[in-house]
Coordinates of C-alpha atoms in Angstrom, one line a residue:
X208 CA -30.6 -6.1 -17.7
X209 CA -28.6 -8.3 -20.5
X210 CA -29.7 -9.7 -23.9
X211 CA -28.7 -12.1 -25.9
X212 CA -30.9 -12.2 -28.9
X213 CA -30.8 -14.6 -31.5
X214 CA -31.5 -13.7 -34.9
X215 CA -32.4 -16.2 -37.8
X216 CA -32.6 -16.5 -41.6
X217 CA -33.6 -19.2 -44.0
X218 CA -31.1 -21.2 -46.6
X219 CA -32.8 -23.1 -49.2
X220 CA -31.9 -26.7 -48.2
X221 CA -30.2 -26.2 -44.7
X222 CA -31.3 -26.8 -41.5
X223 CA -29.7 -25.1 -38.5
X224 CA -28.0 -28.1 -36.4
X225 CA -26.0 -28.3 -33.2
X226 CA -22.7 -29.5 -32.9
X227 CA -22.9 -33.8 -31.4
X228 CA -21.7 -33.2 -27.7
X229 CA -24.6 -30.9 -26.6
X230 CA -23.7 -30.9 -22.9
X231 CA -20.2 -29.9 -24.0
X232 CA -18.6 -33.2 -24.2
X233 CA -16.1 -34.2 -26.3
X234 CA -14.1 -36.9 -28.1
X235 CA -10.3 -36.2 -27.0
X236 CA -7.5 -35.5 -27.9
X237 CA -8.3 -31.8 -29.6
X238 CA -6.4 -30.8 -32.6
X239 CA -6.0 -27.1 -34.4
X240 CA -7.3 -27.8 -38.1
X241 CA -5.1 -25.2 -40.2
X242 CA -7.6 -21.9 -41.2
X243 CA -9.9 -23.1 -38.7
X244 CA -10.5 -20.6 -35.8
X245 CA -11.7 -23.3 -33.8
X246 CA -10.8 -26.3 -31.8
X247 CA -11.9 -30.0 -33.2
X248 CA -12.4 -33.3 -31.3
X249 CA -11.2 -36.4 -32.3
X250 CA -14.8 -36.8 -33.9
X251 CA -14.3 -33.9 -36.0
X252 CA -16.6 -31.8 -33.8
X253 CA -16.3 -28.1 -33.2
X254 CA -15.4 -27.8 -29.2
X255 CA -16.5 -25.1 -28.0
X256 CA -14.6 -24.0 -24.8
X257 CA -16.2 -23.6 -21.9
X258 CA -13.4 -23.1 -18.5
X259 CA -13.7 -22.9 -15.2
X260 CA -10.6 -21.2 -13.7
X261 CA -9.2 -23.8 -11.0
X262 CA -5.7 -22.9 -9.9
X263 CA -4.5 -25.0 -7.1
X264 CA -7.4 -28.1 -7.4
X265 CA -4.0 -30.6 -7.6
X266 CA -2.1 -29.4 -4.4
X267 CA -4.7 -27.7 -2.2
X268 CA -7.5 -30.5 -2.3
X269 CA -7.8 -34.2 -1.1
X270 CA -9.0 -36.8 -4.0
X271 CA -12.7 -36.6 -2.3
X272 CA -13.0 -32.9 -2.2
X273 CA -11.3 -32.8 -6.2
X274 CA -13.9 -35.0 -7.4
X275 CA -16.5 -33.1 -5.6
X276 CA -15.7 -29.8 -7.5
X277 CA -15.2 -31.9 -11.0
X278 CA -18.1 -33.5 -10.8
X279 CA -20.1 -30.0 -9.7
X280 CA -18.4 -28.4 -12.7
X281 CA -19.0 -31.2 -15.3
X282 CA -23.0 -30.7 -14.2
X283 CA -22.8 -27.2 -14.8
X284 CA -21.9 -27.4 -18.2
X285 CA -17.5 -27.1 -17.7
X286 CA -15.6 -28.8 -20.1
X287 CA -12.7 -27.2 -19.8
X288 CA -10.5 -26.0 -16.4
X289 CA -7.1 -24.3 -15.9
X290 CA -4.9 -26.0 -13.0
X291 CA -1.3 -25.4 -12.0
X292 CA 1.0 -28.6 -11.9
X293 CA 2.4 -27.5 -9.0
X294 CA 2.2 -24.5 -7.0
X295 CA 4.4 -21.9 -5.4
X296 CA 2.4 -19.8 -2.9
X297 CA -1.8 -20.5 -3.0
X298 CA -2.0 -23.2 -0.9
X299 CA -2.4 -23.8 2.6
X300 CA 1.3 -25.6 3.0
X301 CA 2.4 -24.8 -1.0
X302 CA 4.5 -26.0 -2.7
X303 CA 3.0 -29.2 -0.6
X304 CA -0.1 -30.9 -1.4
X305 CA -2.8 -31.9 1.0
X306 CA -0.9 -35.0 1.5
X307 CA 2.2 -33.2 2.8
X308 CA 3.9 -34.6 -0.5
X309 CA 6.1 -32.1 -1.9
X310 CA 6.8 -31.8 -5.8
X311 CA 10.5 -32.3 -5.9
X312 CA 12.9 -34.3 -3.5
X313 CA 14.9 -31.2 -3.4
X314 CA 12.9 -28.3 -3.2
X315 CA 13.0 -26.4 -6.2
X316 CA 15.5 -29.2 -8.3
X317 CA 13.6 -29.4 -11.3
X318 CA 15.4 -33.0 -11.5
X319 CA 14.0 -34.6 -8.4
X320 CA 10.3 -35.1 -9.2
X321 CA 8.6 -36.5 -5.6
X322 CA 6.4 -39.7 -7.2
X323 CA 3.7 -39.7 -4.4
X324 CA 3.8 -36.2 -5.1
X325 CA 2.6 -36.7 -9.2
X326 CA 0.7 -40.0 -8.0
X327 CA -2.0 -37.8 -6.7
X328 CA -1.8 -35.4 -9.8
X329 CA -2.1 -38.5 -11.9
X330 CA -5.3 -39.1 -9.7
X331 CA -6.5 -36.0 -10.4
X332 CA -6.1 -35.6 -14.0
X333 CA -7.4 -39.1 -14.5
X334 CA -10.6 -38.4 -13.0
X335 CA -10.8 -34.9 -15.4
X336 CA -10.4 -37.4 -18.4
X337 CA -13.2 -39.8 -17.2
X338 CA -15.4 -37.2 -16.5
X339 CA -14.8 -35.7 -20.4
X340 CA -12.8 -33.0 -18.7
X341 CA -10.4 -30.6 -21.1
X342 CA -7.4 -30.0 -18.7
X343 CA -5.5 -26.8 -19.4
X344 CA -2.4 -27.9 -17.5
X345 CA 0.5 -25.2 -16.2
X346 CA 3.9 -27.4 -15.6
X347 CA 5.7 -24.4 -14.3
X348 CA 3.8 -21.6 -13.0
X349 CA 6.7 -18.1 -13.3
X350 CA 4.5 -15.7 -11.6
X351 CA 3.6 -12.0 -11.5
X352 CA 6.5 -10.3 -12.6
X353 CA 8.4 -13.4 -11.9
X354 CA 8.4 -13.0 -8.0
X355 CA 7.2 -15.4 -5.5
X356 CA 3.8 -16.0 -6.5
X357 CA 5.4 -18.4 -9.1
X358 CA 8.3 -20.6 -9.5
X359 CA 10.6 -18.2 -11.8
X360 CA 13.6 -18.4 -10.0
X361 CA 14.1 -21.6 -9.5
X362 CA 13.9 -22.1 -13.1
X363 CA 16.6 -19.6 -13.3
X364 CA 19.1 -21.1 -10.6
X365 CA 18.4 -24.5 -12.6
X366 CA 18.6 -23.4 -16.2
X367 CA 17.4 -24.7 -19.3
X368 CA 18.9 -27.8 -19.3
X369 CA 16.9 -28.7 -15.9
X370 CA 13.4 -27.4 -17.6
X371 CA 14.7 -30.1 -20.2
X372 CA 14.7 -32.6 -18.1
X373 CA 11.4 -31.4 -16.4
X374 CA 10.0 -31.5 -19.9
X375 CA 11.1 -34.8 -20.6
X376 CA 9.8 -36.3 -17.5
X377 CA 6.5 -34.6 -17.7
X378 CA 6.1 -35.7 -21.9
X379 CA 7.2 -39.3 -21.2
X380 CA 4.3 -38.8 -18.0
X381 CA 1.4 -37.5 -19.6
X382 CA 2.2 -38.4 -23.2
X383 CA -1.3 -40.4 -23.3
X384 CA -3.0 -38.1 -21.1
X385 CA -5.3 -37.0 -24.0
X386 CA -7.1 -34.1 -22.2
X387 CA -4.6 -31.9 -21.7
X388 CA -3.5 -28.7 -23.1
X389 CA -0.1 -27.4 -21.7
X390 CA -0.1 -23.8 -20.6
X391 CA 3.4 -22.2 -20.5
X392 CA 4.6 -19.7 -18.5
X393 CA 1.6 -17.9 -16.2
X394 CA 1.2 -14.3 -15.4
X395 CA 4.8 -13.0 -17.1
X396 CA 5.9 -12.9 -19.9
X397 CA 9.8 -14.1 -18.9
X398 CA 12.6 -12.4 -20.3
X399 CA 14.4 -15.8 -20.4
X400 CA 12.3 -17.4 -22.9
X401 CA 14.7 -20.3 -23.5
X402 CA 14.0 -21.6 -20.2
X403 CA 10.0 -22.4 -21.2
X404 CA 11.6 -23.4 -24.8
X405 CA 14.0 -26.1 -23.4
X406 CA 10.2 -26.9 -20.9
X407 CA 8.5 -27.6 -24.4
X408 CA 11.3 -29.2 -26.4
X409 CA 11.4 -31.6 -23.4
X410 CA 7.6 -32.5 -23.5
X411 CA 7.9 -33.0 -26.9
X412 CA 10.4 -35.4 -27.6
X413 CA 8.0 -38.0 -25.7
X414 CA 4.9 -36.2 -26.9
X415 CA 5.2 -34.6 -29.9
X416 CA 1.4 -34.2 -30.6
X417 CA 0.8 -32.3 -27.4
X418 CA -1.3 -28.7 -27.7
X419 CA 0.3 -25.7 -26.2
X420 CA -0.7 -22.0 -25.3
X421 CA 0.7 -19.4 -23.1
X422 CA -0.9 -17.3 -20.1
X423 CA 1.5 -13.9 -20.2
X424 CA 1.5 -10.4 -18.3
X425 CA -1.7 -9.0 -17.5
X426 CA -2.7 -7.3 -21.2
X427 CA -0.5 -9.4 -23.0
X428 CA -2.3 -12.1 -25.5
X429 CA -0.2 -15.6 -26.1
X430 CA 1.1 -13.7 -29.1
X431 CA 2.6 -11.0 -28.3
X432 CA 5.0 -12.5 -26.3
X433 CA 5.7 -16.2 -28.2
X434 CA 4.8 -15.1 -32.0
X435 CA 6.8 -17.1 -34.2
X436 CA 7.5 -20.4 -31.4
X437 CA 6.7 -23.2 -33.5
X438 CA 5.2 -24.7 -30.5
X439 CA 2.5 -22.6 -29.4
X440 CA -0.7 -23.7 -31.3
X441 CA -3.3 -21.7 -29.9
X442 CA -3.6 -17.9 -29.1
X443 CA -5.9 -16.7 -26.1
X444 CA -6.7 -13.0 -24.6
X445 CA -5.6 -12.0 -21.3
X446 CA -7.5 -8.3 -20.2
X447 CA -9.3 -6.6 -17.5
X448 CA -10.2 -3.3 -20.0
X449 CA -13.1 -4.0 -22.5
X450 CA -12.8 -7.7 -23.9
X451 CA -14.7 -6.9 -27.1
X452 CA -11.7 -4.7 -27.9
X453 CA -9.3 -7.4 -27.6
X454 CA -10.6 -9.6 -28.6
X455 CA -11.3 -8.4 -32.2
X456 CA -7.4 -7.6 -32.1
X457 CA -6.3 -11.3 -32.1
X458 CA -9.4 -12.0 -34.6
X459 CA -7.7 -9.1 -37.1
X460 CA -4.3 -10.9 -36.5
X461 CA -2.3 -12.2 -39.7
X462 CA -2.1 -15.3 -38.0
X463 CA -5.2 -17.0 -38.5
X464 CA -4.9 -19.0 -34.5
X465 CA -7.5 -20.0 -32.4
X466 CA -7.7 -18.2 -29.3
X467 CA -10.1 -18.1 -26.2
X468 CA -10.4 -15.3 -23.2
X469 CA -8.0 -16.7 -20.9
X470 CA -8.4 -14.2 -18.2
X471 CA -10.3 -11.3 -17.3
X472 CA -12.2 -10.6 -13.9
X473 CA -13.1 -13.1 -11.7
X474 CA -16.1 -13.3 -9.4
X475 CA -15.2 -11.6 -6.2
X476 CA -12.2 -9.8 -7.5
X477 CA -11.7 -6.2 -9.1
X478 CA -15.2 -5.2 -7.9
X479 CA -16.7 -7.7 -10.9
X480 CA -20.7 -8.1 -10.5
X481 CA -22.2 -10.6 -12.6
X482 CA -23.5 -8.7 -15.0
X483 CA -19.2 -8.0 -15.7
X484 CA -18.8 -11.6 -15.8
X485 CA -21.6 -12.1 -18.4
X486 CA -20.3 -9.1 -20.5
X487 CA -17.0 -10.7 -21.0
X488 CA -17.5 -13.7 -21.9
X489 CA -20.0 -12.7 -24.5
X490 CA -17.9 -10.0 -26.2
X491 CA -15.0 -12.2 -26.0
X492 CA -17.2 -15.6 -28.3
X493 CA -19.0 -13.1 -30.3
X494 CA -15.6 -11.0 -30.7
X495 CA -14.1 -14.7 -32.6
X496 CA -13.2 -16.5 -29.4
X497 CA -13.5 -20.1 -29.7
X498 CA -14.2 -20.3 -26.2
X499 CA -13.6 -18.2 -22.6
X500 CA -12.6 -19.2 -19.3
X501 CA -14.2 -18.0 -16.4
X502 CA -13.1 -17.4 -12.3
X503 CA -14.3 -17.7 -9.0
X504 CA -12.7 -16.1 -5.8
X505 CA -12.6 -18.3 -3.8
X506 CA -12.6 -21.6 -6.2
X507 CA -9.7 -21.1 -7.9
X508 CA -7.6 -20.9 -4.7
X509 CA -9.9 -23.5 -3.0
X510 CA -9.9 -21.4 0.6
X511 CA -5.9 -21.5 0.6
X512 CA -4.2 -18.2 0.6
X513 CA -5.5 -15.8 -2.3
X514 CA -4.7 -12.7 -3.3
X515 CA -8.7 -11.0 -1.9
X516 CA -10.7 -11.4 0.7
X517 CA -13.2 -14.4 -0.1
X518 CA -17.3 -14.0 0.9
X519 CA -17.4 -17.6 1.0
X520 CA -16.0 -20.9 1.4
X521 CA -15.4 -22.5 -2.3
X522 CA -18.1 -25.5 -1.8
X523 CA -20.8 -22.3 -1.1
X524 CA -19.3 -21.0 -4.4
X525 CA -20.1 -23.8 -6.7
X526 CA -23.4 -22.5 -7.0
X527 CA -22.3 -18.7 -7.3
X528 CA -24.4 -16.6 -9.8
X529 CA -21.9 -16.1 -12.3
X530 CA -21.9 -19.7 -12.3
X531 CA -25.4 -19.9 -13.1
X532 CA -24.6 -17.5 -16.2
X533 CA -21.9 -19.3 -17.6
X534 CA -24.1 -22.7 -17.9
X535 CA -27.1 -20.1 -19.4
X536 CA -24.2 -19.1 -21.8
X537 CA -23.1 -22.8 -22.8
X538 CA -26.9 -23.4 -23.5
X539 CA -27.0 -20.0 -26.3
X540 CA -24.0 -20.9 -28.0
X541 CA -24.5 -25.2 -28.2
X542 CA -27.8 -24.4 -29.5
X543 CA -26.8 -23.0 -32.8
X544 CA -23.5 -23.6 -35.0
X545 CA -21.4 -21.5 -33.4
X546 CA -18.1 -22.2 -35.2
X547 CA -19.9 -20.0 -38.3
X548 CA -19.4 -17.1 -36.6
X549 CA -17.7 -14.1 -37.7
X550 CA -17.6 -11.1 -35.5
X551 CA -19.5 -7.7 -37.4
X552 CA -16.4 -6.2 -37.3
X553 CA -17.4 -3.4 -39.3
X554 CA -21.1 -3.0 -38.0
X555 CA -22.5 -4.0 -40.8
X556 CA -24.9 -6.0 -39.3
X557 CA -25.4 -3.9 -35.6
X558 CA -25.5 -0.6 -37.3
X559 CA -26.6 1.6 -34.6
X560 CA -26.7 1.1 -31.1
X561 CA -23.4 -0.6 -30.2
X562 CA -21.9 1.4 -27.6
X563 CA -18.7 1.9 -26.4
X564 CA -16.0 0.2 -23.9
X565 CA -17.0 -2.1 -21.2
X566 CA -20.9 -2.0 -22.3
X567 CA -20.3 -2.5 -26.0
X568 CA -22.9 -4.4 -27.5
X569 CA -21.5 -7.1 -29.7
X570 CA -22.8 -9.4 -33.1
X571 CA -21.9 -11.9 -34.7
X572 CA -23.3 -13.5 -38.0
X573 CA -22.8 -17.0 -39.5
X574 CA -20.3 -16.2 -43.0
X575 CA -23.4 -18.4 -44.7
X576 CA -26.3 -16.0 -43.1
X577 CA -28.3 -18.1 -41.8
X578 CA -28.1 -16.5 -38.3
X579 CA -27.1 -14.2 -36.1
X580 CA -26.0 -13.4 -32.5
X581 CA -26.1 -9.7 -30.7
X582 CA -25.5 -8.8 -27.0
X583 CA -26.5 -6.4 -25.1
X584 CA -25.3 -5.7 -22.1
X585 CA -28.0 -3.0 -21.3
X586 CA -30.9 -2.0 -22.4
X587 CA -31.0 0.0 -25.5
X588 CA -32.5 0.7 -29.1
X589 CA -30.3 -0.9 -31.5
X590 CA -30.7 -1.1 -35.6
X591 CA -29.6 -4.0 -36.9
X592 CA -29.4 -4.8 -40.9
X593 CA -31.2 -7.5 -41.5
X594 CA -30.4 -8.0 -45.3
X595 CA -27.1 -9.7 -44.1
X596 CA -29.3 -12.4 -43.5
X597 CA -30.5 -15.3 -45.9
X598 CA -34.5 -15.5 -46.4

């Protein structure tokens, strides 16, 4: 059994109102307002993010079979999903797509981009944007531990004047591709980091408004790793221990960033039941997450070679029951202002009751006290002081 309970006060002259975009929509491109801890639209609405985790959607599937799964996870709720550029190893015939097009003339020559080959991307991340789509958008995917899950060494043997180039081409490219975020690196933190600085410099001189983040090691936040690169705008939390945990570390930060849960457990993976998959994306948005992504095995391989064994095909999974959750999630958090929320760090608010590790039951109360949100992930007798609330 989970609960998510909503508790409300009363403010003399406010009324509790949702953010415009109730299904999740949004006006793009995004920007990071400074001291927010929050994503805004073009509209000046809060966007909450909402991800579904899909890998190898460019290379592994055919134009008919992409829109498919957009237009599944855009009726679900998704406005937001994470996609390599081009991939190394999970897909059928990687780094080929379904087209047999390959992503450079010379394989790994970051200088010798294939055009049928980003033809069909362009396809792909076209229809995202018409469908109000966030893509988070991986150019160069390194890899676990920079191996051959990812494209590390290549970058290497071309150095950082080919990831220039790269970046150039892929900024002059995308430039008014207004959905996208670019996500830099991918499962390592490189011990090269100039290679994914000349990668960004490169984007940037032909789209110098462009968002980035970073997905590191396992455990390793976007911070840890990049603190300080003037380029990375947004922070996000990368665990498969007790989200609530680190979450509130990147809330504590000095560095005042907007960050999301980037990766935790997928479906199907690392023994993860539902009730998992619920738990971490609540502790991470009521832990000061703007925002969580969450994962499908076998979705975010799309039946090409993955890492576990997959129950199903991925069309069987659209309708999986974490799924289900994550669009019963969407519909707690749009209904109130979610962007007031501040994590009860200090149980001030859930006095007794909380919990510890995986199971922690979370809160969070709007700074003006006009409501509140507590999870909890099992049932249990919890206190909770309700004079931090208005009325």
């Amino acid at each position: 059994m989970a609960v998510c309970l909503l508790v409300a006060g009363t403010v003399a002259g406010h009324a509790c109102e949702t953010a415009s975009g109730r299904d999740g929509s949004a006006s793009f491109p995004l920007s990071v307002r400074p001291g927010n801890r929050h994503l805004e639209d073009a509209a000046g609405r809060p966007f909450f993010m909402q991800g579904d985790t899909a890998w190898s959607l460019v290379v592994q599937l055919t134009r008919e079979d992409a829109e498919r799964y957009l237009r599944d996870r855009k009726a679900r709720g998704f406005n937001t999903i994470l996609v390599n550029l081009i991939e190394h190893r999970f897909a059928t015939d990687a780094p080929a797509n379904a087209y047999g097009e390959r992503p450079f003339l010379r394989d790994g020559d970051y200088r010798t981009p294939n055009e049928a080959y980003f033809e069909h991307a362009d396809w792909v991340l076209d229809k995202a944007c018409e469908l109000g789509l966030l893509v988070l958008l991986t150019p160069s995917y390194v890899g676990n531990g920079g191996g051959p899950e990812g494209w590390y060494r290549e970058m290497e043997d071309g150095g950082a004047e080919s990831m220039r180039d790269y970046g150039r081409f892929l900024g002059k490219r995308y430039g008014d591709h207004t959905n996208l975020v670019w996500v830099q690196g991918g499962d390592y933190n490189p011990p090269d980091k100039d290679l994914i600085r000349a990668l960004v410099e490169g984007i940037q001189e032909n789209d110098p408004d462009a968002l980035h983040t970073a997905h590191g090691s396992p455990g390793s936040p976007a911070l840890e790793h990049w603190s300080g690169e003037p380029w990375l705008a947004i922070n996000n939390v990368y665990t498969y221990g007790p989200v609530h945990g680190a979450a509130l570390s990147e809330y504590g930060r000095k560095e005042a960033m907007p960050f999301f849960l980037m990766e935790s457990a997928y479906e199907n993976e690392h023994d993860a039941s539902e009730h998992r998959l619920r738990m971490q994306a609540y502790q991470a948005v009521l832990s000061g997450a703007m925002g969580h992504i969450f994962g499908n095995n076998p979705i975010w391989h799309f039946d090409g070679p993955g890492i576990y064994p997959a129950p199903v095909s991925w069309q069987q999974a659209l309708d999986s029951r974490g799924a289900q959750s994550m669009t019963l999630l969407l519909k707690v958090m749009s209904s109130k202002k979610w962007w007031l929320l501040e994590p009860d760090v200090a149980n001030t608010f859930l006095v007794e009751g909380g919990g510890r590790e995986k199971a922690r039951a979370v809160a969070a109360r709007a700074g003006d006290g006009s409501f509140a949100l507590v999870y909890l992930p099992t049932s249990r007798s919890v206190t909770l002081d309700l004079a931090r609330l208005c009325g």
